[in-house]
CSV table of C-alpha atoms in Angstrom, one decimal:
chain,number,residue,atom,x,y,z
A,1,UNK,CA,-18.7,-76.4,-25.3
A,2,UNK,CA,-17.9,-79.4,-27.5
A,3,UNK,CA,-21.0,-78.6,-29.7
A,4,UNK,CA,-20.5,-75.3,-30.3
A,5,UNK,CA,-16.7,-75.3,-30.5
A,6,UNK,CA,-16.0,-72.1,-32.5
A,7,UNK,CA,-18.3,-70.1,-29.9
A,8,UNK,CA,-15.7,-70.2,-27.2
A,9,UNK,CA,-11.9,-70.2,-26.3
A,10,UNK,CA,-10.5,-73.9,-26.2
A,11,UNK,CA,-9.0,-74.9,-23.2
A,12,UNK,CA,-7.0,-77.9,-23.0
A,13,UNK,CA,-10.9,-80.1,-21.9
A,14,UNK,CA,-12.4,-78.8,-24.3
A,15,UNK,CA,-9.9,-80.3,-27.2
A,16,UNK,CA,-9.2,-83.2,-25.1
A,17,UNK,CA,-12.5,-84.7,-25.1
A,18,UNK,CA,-13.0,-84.1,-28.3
A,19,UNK,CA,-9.9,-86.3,-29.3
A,20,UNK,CA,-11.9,-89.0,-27.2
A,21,UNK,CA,-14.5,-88.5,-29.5
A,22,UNK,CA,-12.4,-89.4,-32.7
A,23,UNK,CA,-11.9,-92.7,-31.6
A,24,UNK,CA,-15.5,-93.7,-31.2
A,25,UNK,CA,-16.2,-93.3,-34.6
A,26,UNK,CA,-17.2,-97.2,-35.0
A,27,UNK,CA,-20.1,-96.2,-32.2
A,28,UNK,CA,-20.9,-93.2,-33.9
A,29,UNK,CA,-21.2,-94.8,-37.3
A,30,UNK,CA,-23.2,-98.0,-35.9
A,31,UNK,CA,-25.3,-96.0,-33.7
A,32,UNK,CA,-27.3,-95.1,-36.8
A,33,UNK,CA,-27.9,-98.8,-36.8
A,34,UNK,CA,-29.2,-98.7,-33.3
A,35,UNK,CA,-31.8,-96.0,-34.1
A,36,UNK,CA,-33.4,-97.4,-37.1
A,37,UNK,CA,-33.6,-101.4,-35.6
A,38,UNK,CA,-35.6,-99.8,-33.0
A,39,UNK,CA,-37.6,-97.6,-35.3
A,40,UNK,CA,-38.4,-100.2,-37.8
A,41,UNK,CA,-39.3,-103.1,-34.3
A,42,UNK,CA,-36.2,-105.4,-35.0
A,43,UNK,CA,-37.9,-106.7,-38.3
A,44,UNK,CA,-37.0,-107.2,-41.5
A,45,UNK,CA,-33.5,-105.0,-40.4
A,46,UNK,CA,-31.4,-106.5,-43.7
A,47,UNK,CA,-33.6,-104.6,-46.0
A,48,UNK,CA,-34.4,-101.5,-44.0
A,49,UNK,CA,-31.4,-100.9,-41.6
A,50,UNK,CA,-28.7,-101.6,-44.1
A,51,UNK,CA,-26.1,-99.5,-42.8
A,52,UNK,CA,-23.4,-99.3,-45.4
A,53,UNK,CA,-25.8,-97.5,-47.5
A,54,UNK,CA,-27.1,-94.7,-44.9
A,55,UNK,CA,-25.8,-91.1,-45.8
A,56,UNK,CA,-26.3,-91.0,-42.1
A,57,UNK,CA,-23.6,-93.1,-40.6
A,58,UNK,CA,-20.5,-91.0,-42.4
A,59,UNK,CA,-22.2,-88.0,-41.9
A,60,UNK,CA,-22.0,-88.7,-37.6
A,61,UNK,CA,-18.5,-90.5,-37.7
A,62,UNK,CA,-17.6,-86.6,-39.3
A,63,UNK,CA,-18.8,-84.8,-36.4
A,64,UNK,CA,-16.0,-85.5,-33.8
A,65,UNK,CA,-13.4,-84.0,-36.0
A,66,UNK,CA,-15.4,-81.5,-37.8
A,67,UNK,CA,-15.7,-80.1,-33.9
A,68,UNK,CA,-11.5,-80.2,-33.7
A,69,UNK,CA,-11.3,-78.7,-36.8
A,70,UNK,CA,-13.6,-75.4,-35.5
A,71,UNK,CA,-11.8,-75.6,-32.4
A,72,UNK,CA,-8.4,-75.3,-34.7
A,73,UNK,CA,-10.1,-72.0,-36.2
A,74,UNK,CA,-11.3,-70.5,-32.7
A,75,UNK,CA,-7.5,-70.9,-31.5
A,76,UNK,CA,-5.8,-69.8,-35.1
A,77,UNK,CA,-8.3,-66.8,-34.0
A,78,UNK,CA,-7.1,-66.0,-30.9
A,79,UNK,CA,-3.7,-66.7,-31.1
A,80,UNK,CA,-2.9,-66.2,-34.6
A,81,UNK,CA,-0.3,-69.1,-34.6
A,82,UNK,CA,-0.3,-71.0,-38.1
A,83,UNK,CA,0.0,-74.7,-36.2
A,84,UNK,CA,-3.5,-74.6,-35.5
A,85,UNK,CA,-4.2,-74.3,-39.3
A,86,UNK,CA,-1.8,-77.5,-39.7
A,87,UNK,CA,-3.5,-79.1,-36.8
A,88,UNK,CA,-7.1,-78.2,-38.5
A,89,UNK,CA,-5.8,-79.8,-41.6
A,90,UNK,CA,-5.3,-83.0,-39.7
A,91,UNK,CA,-9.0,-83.5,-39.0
A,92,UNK,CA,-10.2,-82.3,-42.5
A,93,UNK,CA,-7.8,-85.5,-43.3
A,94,UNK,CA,-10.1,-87.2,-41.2
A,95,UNK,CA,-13.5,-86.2,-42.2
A,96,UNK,CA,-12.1,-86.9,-46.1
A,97,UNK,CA,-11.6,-90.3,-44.8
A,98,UNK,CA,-14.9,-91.3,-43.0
A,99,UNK,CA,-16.6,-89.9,-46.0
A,100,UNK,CA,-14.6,-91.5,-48.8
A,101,UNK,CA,-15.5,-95.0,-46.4
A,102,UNK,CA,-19.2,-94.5,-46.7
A,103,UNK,CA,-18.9,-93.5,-50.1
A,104,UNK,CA,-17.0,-96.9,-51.2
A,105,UNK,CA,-19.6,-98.7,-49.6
A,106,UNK,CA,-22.2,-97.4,-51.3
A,107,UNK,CA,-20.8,-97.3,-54.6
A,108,UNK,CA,-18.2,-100.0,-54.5
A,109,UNK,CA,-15.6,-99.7,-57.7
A,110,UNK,CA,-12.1,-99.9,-58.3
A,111,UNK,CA,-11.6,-96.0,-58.3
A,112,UNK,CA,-13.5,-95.8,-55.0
A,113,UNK,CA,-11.2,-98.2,-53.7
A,114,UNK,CA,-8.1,-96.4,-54.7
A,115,UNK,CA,-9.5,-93.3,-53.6
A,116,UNK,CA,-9.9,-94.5,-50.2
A,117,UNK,CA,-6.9,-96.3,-49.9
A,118,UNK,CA,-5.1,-93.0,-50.4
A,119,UNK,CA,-7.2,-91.1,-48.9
A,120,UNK,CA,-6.7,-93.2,-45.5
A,121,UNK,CA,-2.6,-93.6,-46.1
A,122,UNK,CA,-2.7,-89.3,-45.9
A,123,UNK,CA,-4.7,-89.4,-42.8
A,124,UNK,CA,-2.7,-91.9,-41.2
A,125,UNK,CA,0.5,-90.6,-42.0
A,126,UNK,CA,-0.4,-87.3,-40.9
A,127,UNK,CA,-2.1,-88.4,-37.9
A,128,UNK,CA,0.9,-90.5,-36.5
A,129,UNK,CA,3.4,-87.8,-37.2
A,130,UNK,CA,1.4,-85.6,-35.4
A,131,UNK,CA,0.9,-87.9,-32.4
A,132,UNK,CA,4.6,-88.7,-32.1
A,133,UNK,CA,6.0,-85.2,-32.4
A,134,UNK,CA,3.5,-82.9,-31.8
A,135,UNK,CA,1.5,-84.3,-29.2
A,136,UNK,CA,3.7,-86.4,-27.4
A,137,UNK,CA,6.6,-83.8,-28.2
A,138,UNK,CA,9.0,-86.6,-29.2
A,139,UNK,CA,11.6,-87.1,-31.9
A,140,UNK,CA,13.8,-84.5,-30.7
A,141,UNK,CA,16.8,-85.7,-32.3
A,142,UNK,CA,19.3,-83.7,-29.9
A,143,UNK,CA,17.6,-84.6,-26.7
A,144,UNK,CA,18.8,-86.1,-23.9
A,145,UNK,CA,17.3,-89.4,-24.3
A,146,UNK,CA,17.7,-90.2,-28.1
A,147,UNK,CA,14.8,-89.7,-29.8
A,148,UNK,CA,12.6,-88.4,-27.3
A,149,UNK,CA,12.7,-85.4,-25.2
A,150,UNK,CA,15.3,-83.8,-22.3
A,151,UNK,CA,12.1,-84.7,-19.8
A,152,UNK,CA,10.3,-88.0,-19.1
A,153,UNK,CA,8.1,-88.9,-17.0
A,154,UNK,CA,7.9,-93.0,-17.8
A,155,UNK,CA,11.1,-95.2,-18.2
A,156,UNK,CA,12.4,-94.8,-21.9
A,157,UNK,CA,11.4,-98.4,-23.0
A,158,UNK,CA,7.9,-97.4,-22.7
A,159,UNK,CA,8.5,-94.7,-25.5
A,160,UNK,CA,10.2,-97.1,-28.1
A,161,UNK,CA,7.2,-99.3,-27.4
A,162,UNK,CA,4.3,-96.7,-27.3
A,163,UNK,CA,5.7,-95.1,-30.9
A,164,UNK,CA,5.3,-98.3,-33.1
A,165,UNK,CA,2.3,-99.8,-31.5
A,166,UNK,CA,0.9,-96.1,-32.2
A,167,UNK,CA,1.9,-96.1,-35.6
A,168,UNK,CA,0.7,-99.7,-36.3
A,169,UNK,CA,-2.8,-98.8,-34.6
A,170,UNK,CA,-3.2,-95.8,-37.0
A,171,UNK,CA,-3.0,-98.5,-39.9
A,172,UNK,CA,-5.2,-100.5,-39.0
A,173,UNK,CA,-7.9,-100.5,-41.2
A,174,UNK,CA,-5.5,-102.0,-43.8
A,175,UNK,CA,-6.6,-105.2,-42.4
A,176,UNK,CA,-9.9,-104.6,-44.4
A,177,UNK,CA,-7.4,-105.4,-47.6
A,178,UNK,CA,-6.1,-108.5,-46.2
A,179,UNK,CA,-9.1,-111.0,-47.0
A,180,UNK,CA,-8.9,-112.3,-43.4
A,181,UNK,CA,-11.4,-115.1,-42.7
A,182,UNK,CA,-13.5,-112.9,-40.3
A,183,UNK,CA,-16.4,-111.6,-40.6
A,184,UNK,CA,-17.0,-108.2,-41.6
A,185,UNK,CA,-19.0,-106.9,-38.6
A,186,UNK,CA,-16.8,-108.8,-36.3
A,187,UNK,CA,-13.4,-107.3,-38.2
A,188,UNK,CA,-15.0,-103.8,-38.0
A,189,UNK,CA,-15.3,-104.0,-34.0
A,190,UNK,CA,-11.9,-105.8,-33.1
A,191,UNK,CA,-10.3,-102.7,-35.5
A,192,UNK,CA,-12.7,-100.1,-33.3
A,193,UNK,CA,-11.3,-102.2,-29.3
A,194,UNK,CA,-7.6,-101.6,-30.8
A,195,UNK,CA,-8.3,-97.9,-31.6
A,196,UNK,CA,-10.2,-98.0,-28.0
A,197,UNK,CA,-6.6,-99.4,-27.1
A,198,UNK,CA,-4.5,-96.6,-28.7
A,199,UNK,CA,-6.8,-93.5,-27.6
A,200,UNK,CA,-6.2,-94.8,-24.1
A,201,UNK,CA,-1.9,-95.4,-24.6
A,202,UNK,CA,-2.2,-91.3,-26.7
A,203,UNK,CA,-4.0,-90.3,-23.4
A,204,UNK,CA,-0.8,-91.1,-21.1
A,205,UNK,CA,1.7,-89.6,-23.0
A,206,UNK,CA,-0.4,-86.7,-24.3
A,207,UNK,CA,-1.2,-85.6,-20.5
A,208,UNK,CA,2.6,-85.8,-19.7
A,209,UNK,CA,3.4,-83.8,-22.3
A,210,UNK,CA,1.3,-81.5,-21.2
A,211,UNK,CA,2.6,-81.0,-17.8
A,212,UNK,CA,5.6,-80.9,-18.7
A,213,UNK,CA,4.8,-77.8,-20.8
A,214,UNK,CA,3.0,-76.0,-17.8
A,215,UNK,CA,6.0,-76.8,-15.1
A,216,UNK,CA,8.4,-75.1,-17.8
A,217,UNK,CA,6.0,-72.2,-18.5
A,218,UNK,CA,5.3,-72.0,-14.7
A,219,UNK,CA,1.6,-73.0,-15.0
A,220,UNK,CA,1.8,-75.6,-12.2
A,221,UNK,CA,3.9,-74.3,-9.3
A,222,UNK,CA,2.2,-71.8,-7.2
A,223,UNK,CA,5.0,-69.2,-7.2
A,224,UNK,CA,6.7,-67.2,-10.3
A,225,UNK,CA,10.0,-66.2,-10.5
A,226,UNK,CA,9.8,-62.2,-11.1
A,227,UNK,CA,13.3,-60.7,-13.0
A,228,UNK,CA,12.9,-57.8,-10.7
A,229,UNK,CA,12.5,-56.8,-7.1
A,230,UNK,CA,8.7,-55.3,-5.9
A,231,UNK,CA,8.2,-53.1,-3.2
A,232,UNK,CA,7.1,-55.8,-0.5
A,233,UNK,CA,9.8,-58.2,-1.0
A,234,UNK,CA,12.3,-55.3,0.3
A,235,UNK,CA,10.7,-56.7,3.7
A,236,UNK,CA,11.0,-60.3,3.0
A,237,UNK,CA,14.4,-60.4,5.3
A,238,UNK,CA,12.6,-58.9,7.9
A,239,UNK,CA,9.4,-60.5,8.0
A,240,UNK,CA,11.4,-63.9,8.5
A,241,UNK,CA,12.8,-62.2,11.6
A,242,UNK,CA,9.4,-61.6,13.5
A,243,UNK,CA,8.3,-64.5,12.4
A,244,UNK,CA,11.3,-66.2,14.2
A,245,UNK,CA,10.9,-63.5,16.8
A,246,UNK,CA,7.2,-64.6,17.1
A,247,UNK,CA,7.9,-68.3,17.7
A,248,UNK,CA,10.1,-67.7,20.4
A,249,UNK,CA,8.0,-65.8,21.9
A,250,UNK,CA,5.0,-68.1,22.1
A,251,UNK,CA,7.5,-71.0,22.8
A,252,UNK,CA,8.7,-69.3,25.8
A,253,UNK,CA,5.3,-68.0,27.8
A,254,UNK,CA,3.6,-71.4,27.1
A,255,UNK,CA,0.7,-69.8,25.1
A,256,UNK,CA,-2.2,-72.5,25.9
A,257,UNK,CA,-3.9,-73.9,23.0
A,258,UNK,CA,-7.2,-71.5,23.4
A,259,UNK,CA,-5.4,-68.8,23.0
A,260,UNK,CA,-2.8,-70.0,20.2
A,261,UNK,CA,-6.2,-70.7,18.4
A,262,UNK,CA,-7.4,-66.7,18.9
A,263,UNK,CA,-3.9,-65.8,17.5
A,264,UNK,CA,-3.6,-67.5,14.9
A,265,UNK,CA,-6.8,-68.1,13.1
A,266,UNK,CA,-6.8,-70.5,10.3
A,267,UNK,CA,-5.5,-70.1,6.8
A,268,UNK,CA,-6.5,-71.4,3.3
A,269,UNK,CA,-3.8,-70.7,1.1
A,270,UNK,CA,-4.6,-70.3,-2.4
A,271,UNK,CA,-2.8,-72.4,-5.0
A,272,UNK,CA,-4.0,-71.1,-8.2
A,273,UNK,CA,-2.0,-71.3,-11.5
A,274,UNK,CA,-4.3,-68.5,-13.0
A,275,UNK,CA,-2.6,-65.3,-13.5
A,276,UNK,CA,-4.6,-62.2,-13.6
A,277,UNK,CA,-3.5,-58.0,-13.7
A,278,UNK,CA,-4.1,-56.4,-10.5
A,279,UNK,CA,-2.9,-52.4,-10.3
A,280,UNK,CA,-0.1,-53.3,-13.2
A,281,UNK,CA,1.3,-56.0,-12.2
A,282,UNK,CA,0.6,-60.1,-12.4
A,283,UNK,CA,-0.6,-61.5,-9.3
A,284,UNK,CA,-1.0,-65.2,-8.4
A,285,UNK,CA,-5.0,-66.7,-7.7
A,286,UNK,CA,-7.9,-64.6,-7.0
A,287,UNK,CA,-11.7,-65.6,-5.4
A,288,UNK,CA,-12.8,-68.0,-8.8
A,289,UNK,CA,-9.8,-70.2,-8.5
A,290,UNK,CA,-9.1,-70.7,-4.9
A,291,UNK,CA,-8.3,-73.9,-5.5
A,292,UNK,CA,-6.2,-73.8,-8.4
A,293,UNK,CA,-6.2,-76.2,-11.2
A,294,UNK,CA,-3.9,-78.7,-12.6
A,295,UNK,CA,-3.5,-77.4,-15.9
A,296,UNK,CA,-2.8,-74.1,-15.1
A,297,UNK,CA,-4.6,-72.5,-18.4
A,298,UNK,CA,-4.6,-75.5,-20.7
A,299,UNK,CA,-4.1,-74.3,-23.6
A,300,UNK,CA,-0.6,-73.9,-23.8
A,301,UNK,CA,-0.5,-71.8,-27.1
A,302,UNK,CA,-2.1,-68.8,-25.5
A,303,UNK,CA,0.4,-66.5,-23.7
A,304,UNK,CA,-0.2,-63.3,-22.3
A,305,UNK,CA,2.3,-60.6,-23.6
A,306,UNK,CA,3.9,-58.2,-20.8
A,307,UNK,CA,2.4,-54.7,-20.6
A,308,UNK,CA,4.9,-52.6,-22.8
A,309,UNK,CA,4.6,-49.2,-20.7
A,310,UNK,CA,6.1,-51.2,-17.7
A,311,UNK,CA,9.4,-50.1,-17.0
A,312,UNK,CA,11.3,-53.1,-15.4
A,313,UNK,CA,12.4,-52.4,-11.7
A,314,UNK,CA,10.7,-48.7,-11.8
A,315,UNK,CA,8.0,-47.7,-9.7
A,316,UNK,CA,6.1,-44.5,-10.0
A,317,UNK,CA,3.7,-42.9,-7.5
A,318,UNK,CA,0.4,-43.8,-10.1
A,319,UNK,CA,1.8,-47.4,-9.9
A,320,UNK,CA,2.7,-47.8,-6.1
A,321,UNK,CA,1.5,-50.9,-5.0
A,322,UNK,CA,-1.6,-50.9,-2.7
A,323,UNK,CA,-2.6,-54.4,-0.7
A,324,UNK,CA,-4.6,-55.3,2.4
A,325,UNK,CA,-2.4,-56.4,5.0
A,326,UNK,CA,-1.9,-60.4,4.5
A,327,UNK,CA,-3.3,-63.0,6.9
A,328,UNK,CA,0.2,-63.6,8.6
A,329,UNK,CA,1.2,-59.9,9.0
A,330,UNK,CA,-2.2,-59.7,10.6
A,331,UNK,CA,-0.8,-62.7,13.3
A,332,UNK,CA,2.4,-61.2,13.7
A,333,UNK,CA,1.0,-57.4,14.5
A,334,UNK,CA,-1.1,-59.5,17.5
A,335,UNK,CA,1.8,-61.3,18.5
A,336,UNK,CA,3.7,-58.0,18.4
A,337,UNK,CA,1.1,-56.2,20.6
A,338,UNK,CA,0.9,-59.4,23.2
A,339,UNK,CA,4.9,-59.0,23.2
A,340,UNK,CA,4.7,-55.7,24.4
A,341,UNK,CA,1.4,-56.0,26.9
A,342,UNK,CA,4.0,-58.6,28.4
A,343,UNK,CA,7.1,-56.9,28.5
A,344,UNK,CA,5.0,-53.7,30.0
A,345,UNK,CA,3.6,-56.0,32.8
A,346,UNK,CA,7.0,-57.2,33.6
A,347,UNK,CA,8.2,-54.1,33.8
A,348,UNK,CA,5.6,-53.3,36.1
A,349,UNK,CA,6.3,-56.2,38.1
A,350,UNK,CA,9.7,-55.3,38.8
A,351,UNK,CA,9.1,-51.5,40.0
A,352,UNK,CA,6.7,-52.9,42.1
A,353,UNK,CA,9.4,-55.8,43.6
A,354,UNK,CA,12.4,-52.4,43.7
A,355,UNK,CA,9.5,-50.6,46.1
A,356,UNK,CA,8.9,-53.5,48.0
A,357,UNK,CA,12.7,-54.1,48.8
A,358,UNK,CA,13.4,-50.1,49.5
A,359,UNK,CA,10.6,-49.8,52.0
């Protein structure tokens, strides 16, 4: 799905993994490395498998966000929402900067410098802001906690600590400029462990954020609040009453457990977020997600307009609701049915005891 990103709709592991994949662009770029030693038998790997002049090694640190970037088009597509376009621009930022990189190493000048230094102060800029506000949906100035959000899931120090070690991370390849008595090789993989580092502190505050979104869209509860009444939950009232009547009932004949078990047979309830049209209206689950899914949909973005030819609270006789009779009505019609056989036998039971008595 990663592969082939503009071939199919994005859901929220589809873009998520391919974020992972940004921050491995050290292993992507060495990996090159990798190939060639073992091609060329470990010798003579200064003048063959000198990597900072392979077209190869920019060309695969490109390919994690040149895969965002179609995934930004396949969303802009199918939800025609601009911030996919701004979000696609992020990772062209990206893929500017991994190529400007291989290109000042293979042609090292004072204009390639420049060029990289700004092209890498755009991309980091833009990526930070875009981590802070967009993906961690802080910097809400009238929020409830100050600059964060109304809803946290962490206590609020971890935020003020998270947002500049984030914005330091992102800037990190300015320790390139500062002549540090390291060596190169070893410099590029301690910058590539505190990426590593940041990727994993983006992935806690990114998933909060996004569950957060689904419990206020109602994509991770089970039930949905409807602003009208349907047709079976007129009866709501009085299926609580046989269901209290049905208790009782069992609690006061001693049902044994055999038979409880041949009453009541056992229930899986589904706890799918997924919501799906059924006879004109939105039902919750269905037989592919019995199990339901944290994420609810995923992508966030994508909502699913009402039908406009609903009229709210106003059923006609070509949209009457038509269902199978549910699991528990099925238990309380046996119940019923054993209530009665009972009530019929006592009955019986007394005539017999008034006959007895008169003769």
């Amino acid at each position: 799905r990663i592969l082939l990103s503009y071939c199919f709709p994005v859901e929220f592991r589809d873009f998520f993994i391919a974020d992972e994949l940004n921050s491995l662009a050290y292993s992507l770029w060495t990996s090159a490395y990798f190939f060639c030693a073992y091609s060329f038998k470990w010798t003579d790997l200064d003048d063959s498998c000198n990597i900072a002049v392979m077209w190869i090694a920019p060309f695969l640190a490109s390919l994690p966000p040149w895969w965002r970037l179609l995934q930004c088009f396949r969303r802009y597509r199918d939800s025609s929402e601009s911030v996919h376009l701004y979000n696609g621009a992020k990772y062209l930022s990206s893929i500017m900067a991994a190529i400007v990189t291989g290109l000042r190493r293979m042609r090292p000048s004072l204009f390639m410098d420049t060029f990289w230094i700004v092209t890498c102060v755009i991309n980091s800029c833009y990526t930070t802001t875009w981590d802070i506000k967009m993906d961690w949906g802080l910097l809400n100035v009238n929020s409830r906690y100050f600059l964060l959000r109304n809803e946290i899931v962490f206590y609020p120090w971890t935020y003020y600590v998270a947002v500049p070690i984030n914005v330091l991370l992102r800037f990190s390849w300015v320790l390139n400029l500062c002549h540090l008595n390291i060596h190169t090789q070893v410099l590029a993989i301690i910058i590539a462990l505190m990426e590593g580092y940041r990727r994993i502190q983006w992935n806690f505050f990114r998933l909060e954020n996004e569950h957060l979104n689904n419990c206020g869209q109602y994509r991770a509860i089970k039930d949905i609040p409807l602003p009208f009444a349907l047709p079976d939950m007129d009866t709501k009232s009085a299926q609580l009453n046989d269901e209290e009547e049905a208790t009782s009932i069992l609690s006061h004949h001693r049902l044994p457990s055999t038979t409880l078990e041949n009453v009541i047979p056992p229930m899986m309830i589904p706890i799918s977020r997924h919501t799906s049209q059924n006879n004109g209206r939105q039902s919750v689950g269905g037989p592919d997600s019995m199990y339901g899914s944290f994420y609810g949909r995923r992508d966030f973005e994508n909502k699913q307009d009402p039908d406009p030819d609903m009229v709210v609270g106003s059923f006609s006789a070509s949209h009457r609701l038509s269902r199978r009779p549910s699991t528990m009505e099925n238990v309380l019609t046996k119940i019923k049915s054993m209530r009665n056989s009972i009530q019929s036998d006592d009955s019986d039971n007394e005539e017999e005891d008034e006959n007895s008595e008169e003769n």
